[in-house]
Amino acid sequence: MADITIRHSRAEGTLITDSVKGDGVWDVVRHQGFRSSRNVGLYVPRSRDKEADHWRINNAKLALEAKGHSVAVEIDEETRRTFTEAEADRVEQAGDRAERFEGYADNAASSSNARRAKADAISRRFEFGQPILVGHHSEGKARRDAARIDTNMRKSFEDADRASHFQHRAGAAAAYEEHRNDPYRTLRRLEKLRAELRVIERRNGGPAADDVPPTDRDGRIMRDLREEIAHWEEVVAKAEADGVKIWGPDDFAPGDFVRTLNSWYQVARVNPKTLSIAWNLRLAPKQVMTLEDATFDGGRVGTFTVDYTKVRARCPEKAMVAFLADGKVPGTRSAGEASAEAPAEDIRRAQAEAKKAKPKTPRKRSDPKIPKRVQVECELRASEATLTWLNGNSQPHPDHKPETITAPEGEKYHRATWSQNLMKQVGELLAERGYALTGEWKPRQGWATVAAIEPTPVDEEKEEEPVLFPVEGA
């Protein structure tokens, strides 16, 4: 019969039983991640309501056997608590911690005040600036009093720091339930849990039936995840029933303003899981940031995605324009009233009708024979560069051969593709071939840079020179 037993159950976690103080077990297993407690003995932290950590358990067993102990391992994955029961227990423990830390904080504050009062009482003999009289019979007592004042003041500050520390811990423990049940955090947690469940279901060929008991580790994990998801879905449903607004894509239309990150941002796109909002880092933080604020040279609009769980209010575009015209920035209440008067659904419908009514311009098909980009390659301090014509797929155009650009005699391209003399020659070559740049140069791998081009428009109003034909008899 084994003298040491390592037991694991989902309800109690991983424990070592039959160990007594001084038998050497603790000195061995503490290196394997075990901890000691007066209440439960030797245990693995955070092992309750989880699968057994076989790696840790087996390492502890081998280490104990190497020290001459006989070890038995008992693992029970079926004795468990539901997720709701475990969560209720965690909330109760958090309440106990808050009460305990409050007591610690009160004791430390009382000790700090007592130490300070004691130091003040001793220092009264020096309150009129009486110095220590060296050589006088009172010198010894004066120096002892000065040391006692110093000691008590130091202890008072230390106890005050302890009181502040425990007060913060008490506050964190008291806010545990509110933090865990926050609907916006819960929605982000649900997104992660659902993704984990989908991964395991795909690995096992699809979701398992709820009435079929799990037979392996993946089956137990899927059961646990479904339980946890159901619990948090109830939390979100309760919060929504209590009046908490759960935002989604149906609540917004392009052009609306969204309150997030303590500012208002105009919505560029409404996505299934996020909003693409106007973003210009140079202007952040700004009370109201519009799409115009986020428009850069070339017409590109800078955007940033924000999750719906971080949304706090919505304001229609027309209402925001009216607020800003009056020199006001709306609060959540006034924005909510404006949002109720102009629902996103009506705005999206109006935008769709306006789009249908807008005459469609026929789309010009691009000629595949015309290059769409050019690539310039030039090494540092080289005297030659290569210009390659590219098609729409950024591949070398088959109908246009690469061209070599040579630096003027006695000169080199000291800054590679960014050399001014090279860029001037490239512009002249493009103009000579009938093309012009339409975009900025963008670096590519190595010493290359690429830019978009288009054919130079032909002036149709320019009169062609008449062609003279010889006339008989002239």
CSV table of C-alpha atoms in Angstrom, one decimal:
chain,number,residue,atom,x,y,z
A,1,MET,CA,0.0,0.0,0.0
A,2,ALA,CA,1.3,3.4,-1.0
A,3,ASP,CA,2.2,5.8,1.8
A,4,ILE,CA,1.6,8.9,-0.3
A,5,THR,CA,-1.4,9.5,-2.6
A,6,ILE,CA,-1.8,12.2,-5.2
A,7,ARG,CA,-5.5,12.7,-5.9
A,8,HIS,CA,-7.2,14.9,-8.5
A,9,SER,CA,-10.9,15.6,-8.9
A,10,ARG,CA,-12.6,18.4,-10.8
A,11,ALA,CA,-14.4,19.4,-7.6
A,12,GLU,CA,-11.4,19.6,-5.2
A,13,GLY,CA,-8.4,20.0,-7.5
A,14,THR,CA,-5.0,18.2,-7.1
A,15,LEU,CA,-4.1,17.3,-3.5
A,16,ILE,CA,-1.5,15.2,-1.7
A,17,THR,CA,-2.9,13.2,1.2
A,18,ASP,CA,-1.3,11.1,3.9
A,19,SER,CA,1.6,13.5,4.2
A,20,VAL,CA,2.7,14.8,7.6
A,21,LYS,CA,5.0,17.6,8.6
A,22,GLY,CA,8.6,16.6,8.6
A,23,ASP,CA,8.3,13.5,6.2
A,24,GLY,CA,10.2,15.4,3.4
A,25,VAL,CA,7.3,15.4,0.9
A,26,TRP,CA,7.0,19.1,0.9
A,27,ASP,CA,10.7,19.6,0.2
A,28,VAL,CA,10.3,17.5,-2.9
A,29,VAL,CA,6.9,18.5,-4.4
A,30,ARG,CA,7.3,22.3,-3.9
A,31,HIS,CA,9.7,22.2,-6.9
A,32,GLN,CA,6.9,20.7,-9.0
A,33,GLY,CA,4.5,23.6,-8.5
A,34,PHE,CA,2.7,22.4,-5.3
A,35,ARG,CA,1.8,24.8,-2.5
A,36,SER,CA,1.1,24.3,1.2
A,37,SER,CA,-2.0,25.4,3.0
A,38,ARG,CA,-3.2,24.9,6.6
A,39,ASN,CA,-6.7,24.1,5.4
A,40,VAL,CA,-6.1,21.6,2.6
A,41,GLY,CA,-2.5,20.6,3.0
A,42,LEU,CA,-0.3,20.2,-0.2
A,43,TYR,CA,-2.1,21.2,-3.4
A,44,VAL,CA,-1.7,22.6,-6.9
A,45,PRO,CA,-2.9,26.2,-7.2
A,46,ARG,CA,-5.8,26.8,-9.6
A,47,SER,CA,-6.4,23.1,-10.3
A,48,ARG,CA,-10.1,23.0,-9.3
A,49,ASP,CA,-12.7,22.7,-12.1
A,50,LYS,CA,-9.9,21.8,-14.6
A,51,GLU,CA,-8.5,18.7,-16.3
A,52,ALA,CA,-5.7,17.0,-14.3
A,53,ASP,CA,-2.2,18.2,-15.1
A,54,HIS,CA,-0.7,14.8,-15.8
A,55,TRP,CA,2.8,16.3,-16.6
A,56,ARG,CA,3.0,17.9,-13.1
A,57,ILE,CA,1.5,14.9,-11.3
A,58,ASN,CA,3.8,12.4,-12.9
A,59,ASN,CA,6.9,14.6,-12.3
A,60,ALA,CA,5.9,14.8,-8.6
A,61,LYS,CA,5.4,11.0,-8.4
A,62,LEU,CA,8.8,10.3,-10.0
A,63,ALA,CA,10.5,12.8,-7.7
A,64,LEU,CA,8.9,11.3,-4.5
A,65,GLU,CA,9.7,7.7,-5.6
A,66,ALA,CA,13.3,8.8,-6.1
A,67,LYS,CA,13.3,9.8,-2.4
A,68,GLY,CA,12.1,6.4,-1.4
A,69,HIS,CA,8.3,7.1,-1.1
A,70,SER,CA,5.7,4.8,-2.5
A,71,VAL,CA,3.2,6.9,-4.4
A,72,ALA,CA,-0.3,6.2,-5.8
A,73,VAL,CA,-2.1,8.5,-8.2
A,74,GLU,CA,-5.9,8.7,-8.3
A,75,ILE,CA,-7.6,10.8,-11.0
A,76,ASP,CA,-11.4,11.4,-11.1
A,77,GLU,CA,-12.6,13.6,-14.0
A,78,GLU,CA,-16.3,13.0,-13.4
A,79,THR,CA,-16.7,14.4,-9.9
A,80,ARG,CA,-17.2,18.0,-10.7
A,81,ARG,CA,-19.1,21.2,-10.1
A,82,THR,CA,-21.1,23.0,-12.8
A,83,PHE,CA,-19.7,26.3,-14.0
A,84,THR,CA,-22.5,28.3,-12.3
A,85,GLU,CA,-21.7,26.6,-8.9
A,86,ALA,CA,-18.0,27.3,-9.3
A,87,GLU,CA,-18.6,30.9,-10.2
A,88,ALA,CA,-20.9,31.4,-7.2
A,89,ASP,CA,-18.2,29.9,-5.0
A,90,ARG,CA,-15.6,32.3,-6.4
A,91,VAL,CA,-17.9,35.3,-5.8
A,92,GLU,CA,-18.4,34.1,-2.2
A,93,GLN,CA,-14.6,33.7,-1.7
A,94,ALA,CA,-14.1,37.2,-3.1
A,95,GLY,CA,-16.6,38.6,-0.5
A,96,ASP,CA,-14.7,36.8,2.3
A,97,ARG,CA,-11.4,38.2,1.0
A,98,ALA,CA,-12.9,41.7,0.9
A,99,GLU,CA,-14.0,41.4,4.5
A,100,ARG,CA,-10.6,40.0,5.6
A,101,PHE,CA,-8.6,42.7,3.9
A,102,GLU,CA,-10.9,45.4,5.3
A,103,GLY,CA,-9.9,44.1,8.7
A,104,TYR,CA,-6.2,44.1,7.9
A,105,ALA,CA,-6.5,47.7,6.6
A,106,ASP,CA,-8.3,48.8,9.8
A,107,ASN,CA,-5.7,47.2,12.0
A,108,ALA,CA,-2.9,48.7,10.1
A,109,ALA,CA,-4.5,52.2,10.1
A,110,SER,CA,-5.1,52.0,13.9
A,111,SER,CA,-1.5,50.9,14.4
A,112,SER,CA,-0.3,53.8,12.2
A,113,ASN,CA,-2.3,56.3,14.2
A,114,ALA,CA,-1.1,54.9,17.5
A,115,ARG,CA,2.5,55.1,16.4
A,116,ARG,CA,2.1,58.6,15.2
A,117,ALA,CA,0.4,59.7,18.5
A,118,LYS,CA,3.2,58.1,20.5
A,119,ALA,CA,5.8,59.9,18.5
A,120,ASP,CA,4.0,63.2,18.9
A,121,ALA,CA,3.7,62.6,22.7
A,122,ILE,CA,7.4,62.1,23.0
A,123,SER,CA,8.3,65.0,20.8
A,124,ARG,CA,6.4,67.5,23.0
A,125,ARG,CA,9.5,68.0,25.2
A,126,PHE,CA,11.3,69.3,22.1
A,127,GLU,CA,8.4,71.4,20.7
A,128,PHE,CA,10.1,74.7,21.7
A,129,GLY,CA,13.3,73.7,20.0
A,130,GLN,CA,15.2,72.5,23.1
A,131,PRO,CA,18.5,71.0,21.8
A,132,ILE,CA,20.3,68.0,23.2
A,133,LEU,CA,22.7,69.3,25.9
A,134,VAL,CA,25.9,67.5,25.4
A,135,GLY,CA,27.5,66.5,28.7
A,136,HIS,CA,24.4,67.3,30.7
A,137,HIS,CA,22.8,64.5,32.7
A,138,SER,CA,19.7,64.8,30.4
A,139,GLU,CA,21.7,63.9,27.2
A,140,GLY,CA,21.1,60.1,27.4
A,141,LYS,CA,17.3,60.4,27.8
A,142,ALA,CA,17.1,63.0,25.1
A,143,ARG,CA,19.0,60.8,22.6
A,144,ARG,CA,16.8,57.8,23.5
A,145,ASP,CA,13.6,59.9,23.0
A,146,ALA,CA,14.9,61.1,19.6
A,147,ALA,CA,15.5,57.5,18.6
A,148,ARG,CA,12.0,56.5,19.8
A,149,ILE,CA,10.5,59.4,17.8
A,150,ASP,CA,12.3,58.2,14.7
A,151,THR,CA,11.3,54.6,15.2
A,152,ASN,CA,7.6,55.4,15.8
A,153,MET,CA,7.4,57.7,12.8
A,154,ARG,CA,9.0,55.1,10.5
A,155,LYS,CA,6.6,52.4,11.8
A,156,SER,CA,3.7,54.8,11.4
A,157,PHE,CA,4.5,55.3,7.7
A,158,GLU,CA,5.0,51.6,7.1
A,159,ASP,CA,1.6,50.8,8.7
A,160,ALA,CA,0.0,53.5,6.7
A,161,ASP,CA,1.4,51.9,3.5
A,162,ARG,CA,0.1,48.5,4.7
A,163,ALA,CA,-3.3,50.0,5.3
A,164,SER,CA,-3.4,51.5,1.8
A,165,HIS,CA,-2.3,48.2,0.3
A,166,PHE,CA,-5.0,46.1,2.0
A,167,GLN,CA,-7.6,48.8,1.3
A,168,HIS,CA,-6.8,48.4,-2.4
A,169,ARG,CA,-7.0,44.7,-2.2
A,170,ALA,CA,-10.3,44.9,-0.4
A,171,GLY,CA,-11.7,47.1,-3.1
A,172,ALA,CA,-10.6,44.8,-5.8
A,173,ALA,CA,-12.1,41.8,-4.1
A,174,ALA,CA,-15.4,43.7,-3.5
A,175,ALA,CA,-15.6,44.6,-7.2
A,176,TYR,CA,-14.9,41.1,-8.3
A,177,GLU,CA,-18.6,40.2,-9.1
A,178,GLU,CA,-19.3,43.5,-10.8
A,179,HIS,CA,-16.1,43.1,-12.9
A,180,ARG,CA,-16.9,39.5,-13.9
A,181,ASN,CA,-20.5,40.3,-14.7
A,182,ASP,CA,-19.8,43.5,-16.7
A,183,PRO,CA,-21.8,42.9,-19.9
A,184,TYR,CA,-19.3,44.4,-22.3
A,185,ARG,CA,-16.4,42.4,-20.8
A,186,THR,CA,-18.7,39.3,-20.9
A,187,LEU,CA,-19.4,39.8,-24.6
A,188,ARG,CA,-15.6,39.8,-25.3
A,189,ARG,CA,-15.2,36.8,-23.1
A,190,LEU,CA,-18.0,35.0,-25.0
A,191,GLU,CA,-16.4,35.7,-28.3
A,192,LYS,CA,-13.2,34.0,-27.2
A,193,LEU,CA,-15.0,31.0,-25.6
A,194,ARG,CA,-17.0,30.5,-28.8
A,195,ALA,CA,-13.9,30.5,-30.9
A,196,GLU,CA,-12.2,27.9,-28.6
A,197,LEU,CA,-15.3,25.7,-28.8
A,198,ARG,CA,-15.4,25.9,-32.7
A,199,VAL,CA,-11.7,24.9,-32.8
A,200,ILE,CA,-12.3,21.7,-30.7
A,201,GLU,CA,-15.6,20.9,-32.6
A,202,ARG,CA,-13.8,21.1,-35.9
A,203,ARG,CA,-11.1,18.8,-34.5
A,204,ASN,CA,-13.7,16.2,-33.6
A,205,GLY,CA,-15.8,16.3,-36.7
A,206,GLY,CA,-18.5,18.7,-35.5
A,207,PRO,CA,-20.5,19.5,-32.3
A,208,ALA,CA,-21.4,16.6,-30.0
A,209,ALA,CA,-25.0,16.0,-28.8
A,210,ASP,CA,-25.7,17.5,-25.4
A,211,ASP,CA,-27.3,14.3,-24.1
A,212,VAL,CA,-24.2,12.1,-24.9
A,213,PRO,CA,-21.8,11.9,-22.0
A,214,PRO,CA,-18.2,12.8,-22.9
A,215,THR,CA,-15.7,9.9,-23.1
A,216,ASP,CA,-12.4,11.8,-23.7
A,217,ARG,CA,-10.7,15.0,-22.8
A,218,ASP,CA,-12.0,16.9,-25.8
A,219,GLY,CA,-15.5,15.8,-25.0
A,220,ARG,CA,-15.2,17.1,-21.4
A,221,ILE,CA,-13.7,20.4,-22.6
A,222,MET,CA,-16.6,20.9,-25.0
A,223,ARG,CA,-19.1,20.2,-22.3
A,224,ASP,CA,-17.4,22.7,-20.0
A,225,LEU,CA,-17.2,25.4,-22.6
A,226,ARG,CA,-20.9,25.0,-23.5
A,227,GLU,CA,-21.8,25.3,-19.8
A,228,GLU,CA,-19.7,28.4,-19.4
A,229,ILE,CA,-21.0,30.0,-22.6
A,230,ALA,CA,-24.6,29.3,-21.4
A,231,HIS,CA,-23.8,31.0,-18.1
A,232,TRP,CA,-22.4,34.1,-19.6
A,233,GLU,CA,-25.2,34.4,-22.1
A,234,GLU,CA,-27.6,34.5,-19.2
A,235,VAL,CA,-25.5,37.3,-17.6
A,236,VAL,CA,-25.7,39.3,-20.9
A,237,ALA,CA,-29.4,38.6,-21.3
A,238,LYS,CA,-30.1,39.8,-17.7
A,239,ALA,CA,-28.1,43.0,-18.2
A,240,GLU,CA,-30.0,43.7,-21.4
A,241,ALA,CA,-33.3,43.1,-19.6
A,242,ASP,CA,-32.1,45.6,-16.9
A,243,GLY,CA,-31.6,48.3,-19.5
A,244,VAL,CA,-28.0,48.0,-20.6
A,245,LYS,CA,-27.6,48.8,-24.3
A,246,ILE,CA,-25.8,46.1,-26.2
A,247,TRP,CA,-24.6,47.7,-29.4
A,248,GLY,CA,-24.4,46.0,-32.8
A,249,PRO,CA,-24.1,46.7,-36.5
A,250,ASP,CA,-27.9,47.4,-36.8
A,251,ASP,CA,-27.5,50.4,-34.6
A,252,PHE,CA,-25.2,52.4,-37.0
A,253,ALA,CA,-25.1,53.8,-40.5
A,254,PRO,CA,-22.0,55.2,-42.3
A,255,GLY,CA,-21.6,58.8,-41.4
A,256,ASP,CA,-22.9,58.4,-37.8
A,257,PHE,CA,-20.7,59.5,-34.9
A,258,VAL,CA,-19.8,57.0,-32.2
A,259,ARG,CA,-18.8,57.7,-28.6
A,260,THR,CA,-15.8,55.6,-27.7
A,261,LEU,CA,-12.4,56.1,-26.0
A,262,ASN,CA,-14.0,59.3,-24.3
A,263,SER,CA,-14.4,61.0,-27.7
A,264,TRP,CA,-16.7,61.2,-30.7
A,265,TYR,CA,-15.5,59.6,-34.0
A,266,GLN,CA,-17.3,59.5,-37.3
A,267,VAL,CA,-18.1,56.1,-38.7
A,268,ALA,CA,-16.5,55.3,-42.1
A,269,ARG,CA,-17.8,51.7,-42.4
A,270,VAL,CA,-20.1,49.4,-40.4
A,271,ASN,CA,-18.7,45.9,-40.1
A,272,PRO,CA,-20.3,42.8,-38.6
A,273,LYS,CA,-18.0,42.9,-35.5
A,274,THR,CA,-16.4,46.3,-35.5
A,275,LEU,CA,-16.8,49.9,-36.6
A,276,SER,CA,-14.2,51.6,-38.9
A,277,ILE,CA,-13.9,55.1,-37.4
A,278,ALA,CA,-12.1,58.2,-38.6
A,279,TRP,CA,-8.6,58.2,-37.1
A,280,ASN,CA,-5.8,60.7,-37.3
A,281,LEU,CA,-3.0,60.2,-34.7
A,282,ARG,CA,-1.8,63.7,-35.1
A,283,LEU,CA,-5.1,65.1,-33.9
A,284,ALA,CA,-5.8,62.6,-31.1
A,285,PRO,CA,-7.2,63.0,-28.6
A,286,LYS,CA,-9.9,65.2,-30.1
A,287,GLN,CA,-13.4,65.7,-28.8
A,288,VAL,CA,-15.0,65.2,-32.2
A,289,MET,CA,-13.0,63.7,-35.1
A,290,THR,CA,-14.7,63.7,-38.5
A,291,LEU,CA,-13.8,61.9,-41.7
A,292,GLU,CA,-12.5,65.2,-43.1
A,293,ASP,CA,-10.1,65.3,-40.2
A,294,ALA,CA,-8.8,61.9,-41.1
A,295,THR,CA,-8.4,62.6,-44.9
A,296,PHE,CA,-4.8,62.7,-46.0
A,297,ASP,CA,-3.1,63.9,-49.2
A,298,GLY,CA,-4.4,61.8,-52.1
A,299,GLY,CA,-7.9,61.4,-50.7
A,300,ARG,CA,-7.0,58.4,-48.4
A,301,VAL,CA,-9.1,58.3,-45.2
A,302,GLY,CA,-7.4,57.0,-42.1
A,303,THR,CA,-9.5,54.6,-40.1
A,304,PHE,CA,-9.3,52.6,-36.9
A,305,THR,CA,-11.5,49.6,-35.9
A,306,VAL,CA,-13.3,49.6,-32.6
A,307,ASP,CA,-15.3,46.7,-31.1
A,308,TYR,CA,-19.0,47.2,-30.4
A,309,THR,CA,-18.4,46.4,-26.7
A,310,LYS,CA,-16.4,49.6,-26.4
A,311,VAL,CA,-19.2,51.8,-27.9
A,312,ARG,CA,-21.0,54.0,-25.4
A,313,ALA,CA,-23.3,56.2,-27.5
A,314,ARG,CA,-24.4,57.1,-31.1
A,315,CYS,CA,-25.2,60.5,-32.6
A,316,PRO,CA,-26.5,60.9,-36.2
A,317,GLU,CA,-24.4,63.0,-38.6
A,318,LYS,CA,-27.0,65.8,-39.0
A,319,ALA,CA,-27.4,66.1,-35.3
A,320,MET,CA,-23.7,66.3,-34.7
A,321,VAL,CA,-23.3,69.0,-37.4
A,322,ALA,CA,-26.1,71.0,-35.6
A,323,PHE,CA,-24.4,70.6,-32.2
A,324,LEU,CA,-21.0,71.7,-33.5
A,325,ALA,CA,-22.6,74.7,-35.3
A,326,ASP,CA,-23.9,75.8,-31.9
A,327,GLY,CA,-20.4,75.3,-30.4
A,328,LYS,CA,-21.5,72.3,-28.3
A,329,VAL,CA,-20.2,68.8,-28.0
A,330,PRO,CA,-23.1,66.4,-27.2
A,331,GLY,CA,-23.3,64.3,-24.1
A,332,THR,CA,-24.6,60.7,-24.1
A,333,ARG,CA,-28.1,61.9,-23.1
A,334,SER,CA,-28.6,64.5,-25.8
A,335,ALA,CA,-26.9,62.2,-28.3
A,336,GLY,CA,-29.3,59.4,-27.3
A,337,GLU,CA,-32.3,61.7,-27.9
A,338,ALA,CA,-31.0,62.7,-31.3
A,339,SER,CA,-30.4,59.0,-32.1
A,340,ALA,CA,-33.9,58.1,-31.2
A,341,GLU,CA,-35.2,60.8,-33.6
A,342,ALA,CA,-33.1,59.5,-36.5
A,343,PRO,CA,-32.7,55.7,-36.3
A,344,ALA,CA,-29.9,54.1,-38.2
A,345,GLU,CA,-32.3,51.9,-40.1
A,346,ASP,CA,-34.0,55.0,-41.7
A,347,ILE,CA,-30.6,56.6,-42.5
A,348,ARG,CA,-29.4,53.4,-44.2
A,349,ARG,CA,-32.6,53.2,-46.2
A,350,ALA,CA,-32.2,56.8,-47.3
A,351,GLN,CA,-28.6,56.1,-48.3
A,352,ALA,CA,-29.6,53.1,-50.3
A,353,GLU,CA,-32.3,55.0,-52.2
A,354,ALA,CA,-29.9,57.9,-52.9
A,355,LYS,CA,-27.4,55.4,-54.3
A,356,LYS,CA,-30.0,53.8,-56.5
A,357,ALA,CA,-31.1,57.2,-57.8
A,358,LYS,CA,-27.6,58.2,-58.6
A,359,PRO,CA,-26.8,57.7,-62.3
A,360,LYS,CA,-24.3,55.0,-62.9
A,361,THR,CA,-21.3,55.9,-64.9
A,362,PRO,CA,-20.2,53.2,-67.3
A,363,ARG,CA,-17.0,51.6,-66.0
A,364,LYS,CA,-14.2,51.7,-68.4
A,365,ARG,CA,-12.4,48.4,-69.0
A,366,SER,CA,-8.7,48.8,-68.7
A,367,ASP,CA,-6.6,48.0,-71.7
A,368,PRO,CA,-4.3,45.0,-70.8
A,369,LYS,CA,-1.8,46.3,-73.3
A,370,ILE,CA,-1.2,49.4,-71.2
A,371,PRO,CA,1.2,49.0,-68.2
A,372,LYS,CA,-0.3,50.0,-64.8
A,373,ARG,CA,2.8,50.5,-62.8
A,374,VAL,CA,6.5,51.0,-63.1
A,375,GLN,CA,9.3,49.6,-60.9
A,376,VAL,CA,12.7,51.2,-60.5
A,377,GLU,CA,15.6,49.3,-59.2
A,378,CYS,CA,18.9,50.9,-58.3
A,379,GLU,CA,21.6,50.0,-55.8
A,380,LEU,CA,23.3,52.5,-53.5
A,381,ARG,CA,25.9,54.7,-55.3
A,382,ALA,CA,25.2,52.9,-58.6
A,383,SER,CA,25.6,54.5,-62.0
A,384,GLU,CA,22.7,52.6,-63.7
A,385,ALA,CA,19.1,51.9,-62.8
A,386,THR,CA,16.5,49.5,-64.3
A,387,LEU,CA,12.9,50.6,-65.0
A,388,THR,CA,10.4,47.7,-65.4
A,389,TRP,CA,6.9,48.1,-66.8
A,390,LEU,CA,4.3,46.2,-64.7
A,391,ASN,CA,0.8,45.0,-65.5
A,392,GLY,CA,-2.3,45.1,-63.2
A,393,ASN,CA,-1.0,42.1,-61.2
A,394,SER,CA,2.3,43.8,-60.5
A,395,GLN,CA,4.1,41.4,-62.9
A,396,PRO,CA,6.5,42.4,-65.7
A,397,HIS,CA,4.5,43.5,-68.7
A,398,PRO,CA,5.1,41.1,-71.6
A,399,ASP,CA,4.8,43.8,-74.3
A,400,HIS,CA,7.2,46.3,-72.7
A,401,LYS,CA,10.8,45.5,-72.2
A,402,PRO,CA,12.7,46.8,-69.2
A,403,GLU,CA,14.7,49.9,-69.8
A,404,THR,CA,18.1,51.0,-68.4
A,405,ILE,CA,18.6,54.5,-67.1
A,406,THR,CA,22.2,55.7,-67.0
A,407,ALA,CA,23.4,58.5,-64.7
A,408,PRO,CA,25.1,61.5,-66.4
A,409,GLU,CA,28.8,61.3,-66.8
A,410,GLY,CA,30.7,61.7,-63.6
A,411,GLU,CA,27.6,61.3,-61.4
A,412,LYS,CA,26.1,58.4,-59.4
A,413,TYR,CA,22.8,57.7,-57.7
A,414,HIS,CA,24.1,58.1,-54.1
A,415,ARG,CA,20.6,57.6,-52.5
A,416,ALA,CA,19.7,54.7,-54.7
A,417,THR,CA,16.0,54.9,-55.9
A,418,TRP,CA,15.4,58.1,-53.9
A,419,SER,CA,18.1,60.1,-55.7
A,420,GLN,CA,16.8,63.3,-57.2
A,421,ASN,CA,18.7,63.0,-60.4
A,422,LEU,CA,17.3,59.5,-60.9
A,423,MET,CA,13.7,60.5,-60.2
A,424,LYS,CA,14.1,63.4,-62.7
A,425,GLN,CA,15.3,61.0,-65.4
A,426,VAL,CA,12.4,58.6,-64.6
A,427,GLY,CA,9.9,61.4,-65.0
A,428,GLU,CA,11.4,62.5,-68.3
A,429,LEU,CA,11.4,58.9,-69.6
A,430,LEU,CA,7.7,58.4,-68.6
A,431,ALA,CA,6.7,61.7,-70.3
A,432,GLU,CA,8.6,60.6,-73.4
A,433,ARG,CA,6.7,57.3,-73.5
A,434,GLY,CA,3.4,59.1,-72.9
A,435,TYR,CA,2.8,58.3,-69.2
A,436,ALA,CA,2.4,60.2,-65.9
A,437,LEU,CA,2.6,59.1,-62.3
A,438,THR,CA,-0.7,58.8,-60.5
A,439,GLY,CA,0.5,57.6,-57.0
A,440,GLU,CA,3.3,57.8,-54.6
A,441,TRP,CA,6.4,55.8,-54.8
A,442,LYS,CA,6.3,52.8,-52.4
A,443,PRO,CA,9.4,50.7,-51.5
A,444,ARG,CA,9.6,47.1,-52.4
A,445,GLN,CA,11.9,44.3,-51.3
A,446,GLY,CA,15.6,45.0,-52.0
A,447,TRP,CA,16.5,48.2,-53.8
A,448,ALA,CA,13.2,48.6,-55.7
A,449,THR,CA,10.4,51.1,-55.5
A,450,VAL,CA,7.0,51.1,-57.4
A,451,ALA,CA,4.5,53.7,-58.4
A,452,ALA,CA,1.2,53.7,-60.4
A,453,ILE,CA,1.1,55.3,-63.8
A,454,GLU,CA,-1.5,56.1,-66.5
A,455,PRO,CA,-1.3,57.3,-70.1
A,456,THR,CA,-1.1,61.1,-70.5
A,457,PRO,CA,-4.5,62.4,-71.8
A,458,VAL,CA,-4.4,63.6,-75.4
A,459,ASP,CA,-5.6,67.1,-76.1
A,460,GLU,CA,-8.5,66.4,-78.5
A,461,GLU,CA,-9.1,70.1,-79.2
A,462,LYS,CA,-5.6,70.5,-80.8
A,463,GLU,CA,-6.0,70.9,-84.5
A,464,GLU,CA,-4.1,68.4,-86.6
A,465,GLU,CA,-1.9,69.8,-89.3
A,466,PRO,CA,-3.4,69.5,-92.8
A,467,VAL,CA,-1.9,66.9,-95.0
A,468,LEU,CA,-1.2,68.2,-98.5
A,469,PHE,CA,-1.6,65.9,-101.4
A,470,PRO,CA,-0.1,66.7,-104.9
A,471,VAL,CA,-2.8,67.8,-107.5
A,472,GLU,CA,-2.4,66.9,-111.1
A,473,GLY,CA,-1.7,69.8,-113.4
A,474,ALA,CA,-0.8,72.0,-110.5
